[in-house]
XYZ file of N, CA, C and O in Angstrom:
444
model
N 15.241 2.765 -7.846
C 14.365 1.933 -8.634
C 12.976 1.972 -7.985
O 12.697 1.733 -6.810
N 12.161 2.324 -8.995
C 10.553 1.981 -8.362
C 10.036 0.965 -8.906
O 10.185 0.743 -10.108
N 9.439 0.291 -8.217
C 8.526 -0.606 -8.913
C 7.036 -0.972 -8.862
O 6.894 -1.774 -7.939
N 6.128 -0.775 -9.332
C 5.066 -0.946 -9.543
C 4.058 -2.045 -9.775
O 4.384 -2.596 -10.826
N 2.872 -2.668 -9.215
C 2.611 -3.827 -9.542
C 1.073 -3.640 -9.555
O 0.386 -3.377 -8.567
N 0.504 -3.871 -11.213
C -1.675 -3.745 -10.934
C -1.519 -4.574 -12.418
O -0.944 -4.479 -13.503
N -2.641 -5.635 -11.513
C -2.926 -6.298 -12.367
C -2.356 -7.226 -13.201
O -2.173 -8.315 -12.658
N -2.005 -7.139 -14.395
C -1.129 -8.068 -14.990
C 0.660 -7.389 -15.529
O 1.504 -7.761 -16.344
N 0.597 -6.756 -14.977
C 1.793 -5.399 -15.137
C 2.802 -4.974 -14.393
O 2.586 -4.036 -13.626
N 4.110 -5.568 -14.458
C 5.033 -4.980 -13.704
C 5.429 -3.643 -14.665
O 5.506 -3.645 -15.894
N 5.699 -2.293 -13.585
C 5.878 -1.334 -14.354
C 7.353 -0.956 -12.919
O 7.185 -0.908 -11.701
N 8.676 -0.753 -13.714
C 9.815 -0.104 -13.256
C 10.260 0.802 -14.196
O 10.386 0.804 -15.420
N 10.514 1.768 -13.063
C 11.041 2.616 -13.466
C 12.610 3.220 -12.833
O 12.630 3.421 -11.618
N 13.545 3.429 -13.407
C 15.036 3.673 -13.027
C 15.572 4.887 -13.336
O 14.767 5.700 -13.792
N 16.479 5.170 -13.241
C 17.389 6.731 -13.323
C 18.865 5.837 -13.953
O 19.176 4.656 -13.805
N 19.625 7.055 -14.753
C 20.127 6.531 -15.527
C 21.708 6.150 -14.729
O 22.733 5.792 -15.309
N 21.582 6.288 -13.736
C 22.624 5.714 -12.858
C 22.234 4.386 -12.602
O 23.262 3.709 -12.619
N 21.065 3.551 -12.331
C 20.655 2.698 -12.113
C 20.521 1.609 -13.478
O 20.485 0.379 -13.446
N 20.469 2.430 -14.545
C 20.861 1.807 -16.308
C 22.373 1.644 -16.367
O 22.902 0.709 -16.968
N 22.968 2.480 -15.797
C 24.777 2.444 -16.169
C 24.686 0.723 -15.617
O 24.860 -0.252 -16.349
N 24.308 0.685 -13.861
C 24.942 -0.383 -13.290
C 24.254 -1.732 -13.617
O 24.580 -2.731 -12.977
N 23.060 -1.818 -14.850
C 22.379 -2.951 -15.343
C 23.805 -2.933 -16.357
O 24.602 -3.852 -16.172
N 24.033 -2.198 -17.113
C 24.982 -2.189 -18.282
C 26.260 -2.892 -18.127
O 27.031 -3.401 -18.941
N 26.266 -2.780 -16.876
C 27.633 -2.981 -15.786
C 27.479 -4.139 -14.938
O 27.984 -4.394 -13.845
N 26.683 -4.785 -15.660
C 26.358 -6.592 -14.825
C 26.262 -6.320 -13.283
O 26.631 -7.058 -12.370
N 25.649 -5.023 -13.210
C 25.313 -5.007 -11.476
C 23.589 -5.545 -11.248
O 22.877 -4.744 -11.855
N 23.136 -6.132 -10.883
C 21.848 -6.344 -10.682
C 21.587 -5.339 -9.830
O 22.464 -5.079 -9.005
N 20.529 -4.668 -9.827
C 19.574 -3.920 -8.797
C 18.249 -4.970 -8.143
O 17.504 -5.856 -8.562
N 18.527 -4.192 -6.801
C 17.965 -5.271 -5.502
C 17.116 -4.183 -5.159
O 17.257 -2.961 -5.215
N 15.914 -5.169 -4.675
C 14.873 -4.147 -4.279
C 14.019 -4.646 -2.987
O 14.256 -5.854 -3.004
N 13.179 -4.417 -1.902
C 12.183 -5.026 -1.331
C 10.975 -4.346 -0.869
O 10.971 -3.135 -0.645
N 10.373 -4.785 -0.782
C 8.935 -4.450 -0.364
C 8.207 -5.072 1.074
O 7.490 -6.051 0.871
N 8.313 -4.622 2.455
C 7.549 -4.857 3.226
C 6.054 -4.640 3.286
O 5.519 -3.534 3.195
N 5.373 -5.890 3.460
C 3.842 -5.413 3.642
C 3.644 -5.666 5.247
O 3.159 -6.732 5.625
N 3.941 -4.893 5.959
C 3.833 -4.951 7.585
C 4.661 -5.774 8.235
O 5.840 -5.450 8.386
N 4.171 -6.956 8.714
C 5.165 -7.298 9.562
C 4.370 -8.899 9.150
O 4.399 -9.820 9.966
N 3.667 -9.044 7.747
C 2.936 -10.245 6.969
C 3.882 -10.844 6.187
O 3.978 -12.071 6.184
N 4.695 -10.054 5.430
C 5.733 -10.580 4.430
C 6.779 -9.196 3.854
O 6.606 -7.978 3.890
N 7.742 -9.936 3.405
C 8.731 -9.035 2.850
C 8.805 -9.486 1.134
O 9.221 -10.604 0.832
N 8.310 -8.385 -0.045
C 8.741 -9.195 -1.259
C 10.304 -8.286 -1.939
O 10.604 -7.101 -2.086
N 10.869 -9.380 -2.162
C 12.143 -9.248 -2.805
C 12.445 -9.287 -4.360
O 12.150 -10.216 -5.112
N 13.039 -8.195 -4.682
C 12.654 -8.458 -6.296
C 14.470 -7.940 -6.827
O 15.341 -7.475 -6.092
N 14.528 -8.145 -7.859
C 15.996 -8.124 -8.235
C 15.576 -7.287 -9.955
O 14.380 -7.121 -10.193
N 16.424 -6.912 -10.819
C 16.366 -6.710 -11.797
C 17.952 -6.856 -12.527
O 18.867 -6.205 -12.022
N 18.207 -7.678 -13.654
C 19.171 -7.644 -14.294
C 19.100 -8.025 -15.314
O 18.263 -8.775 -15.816
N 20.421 -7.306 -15.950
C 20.608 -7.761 -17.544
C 21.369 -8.943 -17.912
O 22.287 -9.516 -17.327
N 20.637 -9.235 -19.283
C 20.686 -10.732 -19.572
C 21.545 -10.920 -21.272
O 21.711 -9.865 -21.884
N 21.935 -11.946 -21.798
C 22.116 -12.168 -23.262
C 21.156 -12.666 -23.782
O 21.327 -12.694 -25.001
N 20.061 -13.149 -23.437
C 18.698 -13.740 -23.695
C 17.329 -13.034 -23.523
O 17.223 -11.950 -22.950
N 16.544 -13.549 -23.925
C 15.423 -12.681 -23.713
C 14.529 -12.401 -22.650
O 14.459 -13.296 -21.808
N 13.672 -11.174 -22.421
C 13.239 -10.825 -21.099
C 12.581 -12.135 -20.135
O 11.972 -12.945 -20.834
N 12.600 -12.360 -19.136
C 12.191 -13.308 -18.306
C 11.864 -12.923 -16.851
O 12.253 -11.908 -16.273
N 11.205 -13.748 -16.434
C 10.766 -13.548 -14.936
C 10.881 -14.871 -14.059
O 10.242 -15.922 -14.115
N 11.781 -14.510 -13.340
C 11.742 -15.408 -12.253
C 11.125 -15.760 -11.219
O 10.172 -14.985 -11.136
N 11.088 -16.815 -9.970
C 11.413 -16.326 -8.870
C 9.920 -17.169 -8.320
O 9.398 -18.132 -8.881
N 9.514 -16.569 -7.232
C 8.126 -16.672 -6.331
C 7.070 -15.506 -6.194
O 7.511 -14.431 -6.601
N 6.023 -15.479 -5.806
C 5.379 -13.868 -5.469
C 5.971 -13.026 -4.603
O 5.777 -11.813 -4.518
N 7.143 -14.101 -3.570
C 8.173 -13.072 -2.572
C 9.926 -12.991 -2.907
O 10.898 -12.605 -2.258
N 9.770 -13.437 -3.959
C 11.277 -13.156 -4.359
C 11.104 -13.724 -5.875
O 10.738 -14.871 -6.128
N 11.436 -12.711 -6.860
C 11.351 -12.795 -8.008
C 12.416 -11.988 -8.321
O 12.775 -11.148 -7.496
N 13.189 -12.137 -9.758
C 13.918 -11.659 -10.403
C 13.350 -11.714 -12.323
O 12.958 -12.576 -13.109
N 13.656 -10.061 -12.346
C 12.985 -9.997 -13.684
C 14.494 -9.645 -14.606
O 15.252 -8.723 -14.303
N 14.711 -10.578 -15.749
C 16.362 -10.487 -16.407
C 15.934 -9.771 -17.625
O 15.103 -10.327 -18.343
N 16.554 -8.207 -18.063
C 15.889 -7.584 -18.994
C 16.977 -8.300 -20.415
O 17.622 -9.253 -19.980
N 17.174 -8.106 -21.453
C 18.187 -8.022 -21.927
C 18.727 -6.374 -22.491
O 18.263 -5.255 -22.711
N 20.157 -7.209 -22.539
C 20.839 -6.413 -22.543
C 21.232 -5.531 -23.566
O 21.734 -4.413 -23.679
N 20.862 -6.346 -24.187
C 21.046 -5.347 -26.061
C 20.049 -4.308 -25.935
O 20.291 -3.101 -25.950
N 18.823 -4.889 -25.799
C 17.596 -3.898 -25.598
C 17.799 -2.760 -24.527
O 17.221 -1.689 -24.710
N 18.507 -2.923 -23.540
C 18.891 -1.728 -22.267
C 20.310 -0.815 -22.915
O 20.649 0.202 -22.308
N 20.912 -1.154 -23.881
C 22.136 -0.330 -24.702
C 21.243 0.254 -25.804
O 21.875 1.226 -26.220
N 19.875 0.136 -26.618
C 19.425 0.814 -27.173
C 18.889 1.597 -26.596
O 19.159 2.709 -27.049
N 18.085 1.632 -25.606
C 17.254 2.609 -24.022
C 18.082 3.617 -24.355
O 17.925 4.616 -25.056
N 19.243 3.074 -23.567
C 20.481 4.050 -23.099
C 20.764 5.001 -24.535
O 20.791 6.206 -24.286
N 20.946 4.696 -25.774
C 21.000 5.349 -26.374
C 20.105 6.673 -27.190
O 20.413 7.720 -27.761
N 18.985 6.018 -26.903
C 17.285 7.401 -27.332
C 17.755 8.196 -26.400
O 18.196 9.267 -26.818
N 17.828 7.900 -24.592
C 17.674 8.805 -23.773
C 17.412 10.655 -24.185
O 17.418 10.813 -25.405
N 17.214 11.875 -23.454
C 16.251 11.353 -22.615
C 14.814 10.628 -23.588
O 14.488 10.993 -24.717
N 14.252 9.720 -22.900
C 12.964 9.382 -23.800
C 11.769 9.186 -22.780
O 11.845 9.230 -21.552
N 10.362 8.903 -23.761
C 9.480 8.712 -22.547
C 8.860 7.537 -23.062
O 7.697 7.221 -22.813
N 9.678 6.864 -23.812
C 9.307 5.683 -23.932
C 10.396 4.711 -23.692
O 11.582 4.997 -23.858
N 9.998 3.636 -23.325
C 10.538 2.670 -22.524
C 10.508 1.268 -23.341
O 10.533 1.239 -24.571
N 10.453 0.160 -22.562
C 11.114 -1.275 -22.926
C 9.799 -1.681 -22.374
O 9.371 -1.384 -21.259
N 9.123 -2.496 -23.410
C 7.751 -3.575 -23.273
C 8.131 -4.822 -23.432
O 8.807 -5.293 -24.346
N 7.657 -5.366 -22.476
C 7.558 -7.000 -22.918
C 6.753 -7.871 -22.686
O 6.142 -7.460 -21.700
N 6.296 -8.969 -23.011
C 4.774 -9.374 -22.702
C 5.360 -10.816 -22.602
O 5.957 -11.366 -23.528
N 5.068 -11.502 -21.080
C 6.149 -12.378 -20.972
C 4.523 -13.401 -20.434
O 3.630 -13.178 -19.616
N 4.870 -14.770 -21.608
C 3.419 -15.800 -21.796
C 3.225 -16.176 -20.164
O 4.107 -16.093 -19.309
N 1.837 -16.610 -19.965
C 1.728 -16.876 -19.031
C 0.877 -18.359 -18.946
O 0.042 -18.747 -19.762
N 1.276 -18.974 -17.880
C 1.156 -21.041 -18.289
C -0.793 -21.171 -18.464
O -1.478 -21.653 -19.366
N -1.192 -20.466 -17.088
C -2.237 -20.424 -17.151
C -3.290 -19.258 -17.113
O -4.488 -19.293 -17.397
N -2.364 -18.020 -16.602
C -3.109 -16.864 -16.536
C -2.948 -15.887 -17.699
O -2.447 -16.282 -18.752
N -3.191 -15.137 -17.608
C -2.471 -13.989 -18.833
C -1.392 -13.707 -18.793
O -0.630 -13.915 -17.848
N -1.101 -13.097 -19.983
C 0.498 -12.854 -20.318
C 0.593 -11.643 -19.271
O -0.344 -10.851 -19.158
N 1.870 -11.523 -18.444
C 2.255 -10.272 -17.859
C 3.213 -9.658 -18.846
O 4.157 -10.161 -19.456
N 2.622 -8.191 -18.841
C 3.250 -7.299 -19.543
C 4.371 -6.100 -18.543
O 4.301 -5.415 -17.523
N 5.277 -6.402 -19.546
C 6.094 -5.740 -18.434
C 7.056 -4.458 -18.879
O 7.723 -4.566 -19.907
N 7.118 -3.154 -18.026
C 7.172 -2.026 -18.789
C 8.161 -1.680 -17.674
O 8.003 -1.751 -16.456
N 9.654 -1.126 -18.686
C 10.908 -0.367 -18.225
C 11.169 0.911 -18.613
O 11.330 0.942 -19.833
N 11.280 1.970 -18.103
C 11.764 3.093 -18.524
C 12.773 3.971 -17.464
O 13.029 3.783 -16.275
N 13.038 4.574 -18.022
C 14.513 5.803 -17.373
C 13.334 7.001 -17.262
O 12.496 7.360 -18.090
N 13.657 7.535 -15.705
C 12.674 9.056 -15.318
C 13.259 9.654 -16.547
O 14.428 9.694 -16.930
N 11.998 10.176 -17.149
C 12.663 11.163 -17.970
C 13.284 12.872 -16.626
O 14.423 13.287 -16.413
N 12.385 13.203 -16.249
C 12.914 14.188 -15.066
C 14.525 14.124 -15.189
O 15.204 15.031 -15.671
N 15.105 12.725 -14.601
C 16.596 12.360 -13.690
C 17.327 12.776 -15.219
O 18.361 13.442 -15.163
N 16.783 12.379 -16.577
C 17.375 12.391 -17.911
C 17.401 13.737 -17.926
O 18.302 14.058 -17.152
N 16.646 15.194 -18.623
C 16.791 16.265 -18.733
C 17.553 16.746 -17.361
O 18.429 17.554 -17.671
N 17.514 16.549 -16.162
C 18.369 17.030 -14.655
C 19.302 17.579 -15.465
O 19.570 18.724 -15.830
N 20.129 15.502 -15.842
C 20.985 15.794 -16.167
C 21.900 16.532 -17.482
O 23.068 16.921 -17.486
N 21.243 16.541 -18.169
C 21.602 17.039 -19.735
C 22.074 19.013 -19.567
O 22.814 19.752 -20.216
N 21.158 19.215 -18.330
C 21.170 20.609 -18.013
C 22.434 20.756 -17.376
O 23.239 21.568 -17.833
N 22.675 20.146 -16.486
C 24.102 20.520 -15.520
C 25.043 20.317 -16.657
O 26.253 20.469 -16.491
């Protein structure tokens, strides 16, 4: 799992082994050291409800749903992904963008 963060935009990106185990009520765990200042912790899982964001600026969990990650799974390979634009109380809405490497998708289609 990569994850990406500018501006108002979480952008992840996964391999479709990492989609099986969202599908598969596995959450994917992630962290981020910035030196020896802080560690941020981020989680990703699928939900019956709609996309959401949890958490703190050092431990957040983003819950995709799950219907929407069984349609993903089904375009594959694709190079388009899962948007969501999740309100924000006082700042702007964060927009938040999921997709499967396309790369890891064709790999596999070839073998």
């Amino acid at each position: 799992m990569r994850v990406q963060l500018e501006n108002d935009a979480i952008r992840v990106r996964i391999d479709e082994d990492e989609l099986a185990e969202l599908l598969d009520d596995v959450a994917l765990l992630g962290s981020t050291a910035f030196g020896s200042v802080f560690t941020m912790r981020y989680a990703i899982d699928a939900t019956d409800g709609a996309c959401v964001l949890n958490g703190t600026a050092h431990d957040w969990c983003l819950e995709v749903p799950r219907e929407r990650l069984r349609e993903l799974k089904a375009r594959l390979p694709s190079k388009d992904g899962l948007t969501f634009d999740l309100p924000g109380s006082s700042t702007a809405a964060t927009r938040v963008l999921l997709d499967v490497d396309v790369k890891d998708s064709l790999r596999r289609r070839r073998s």
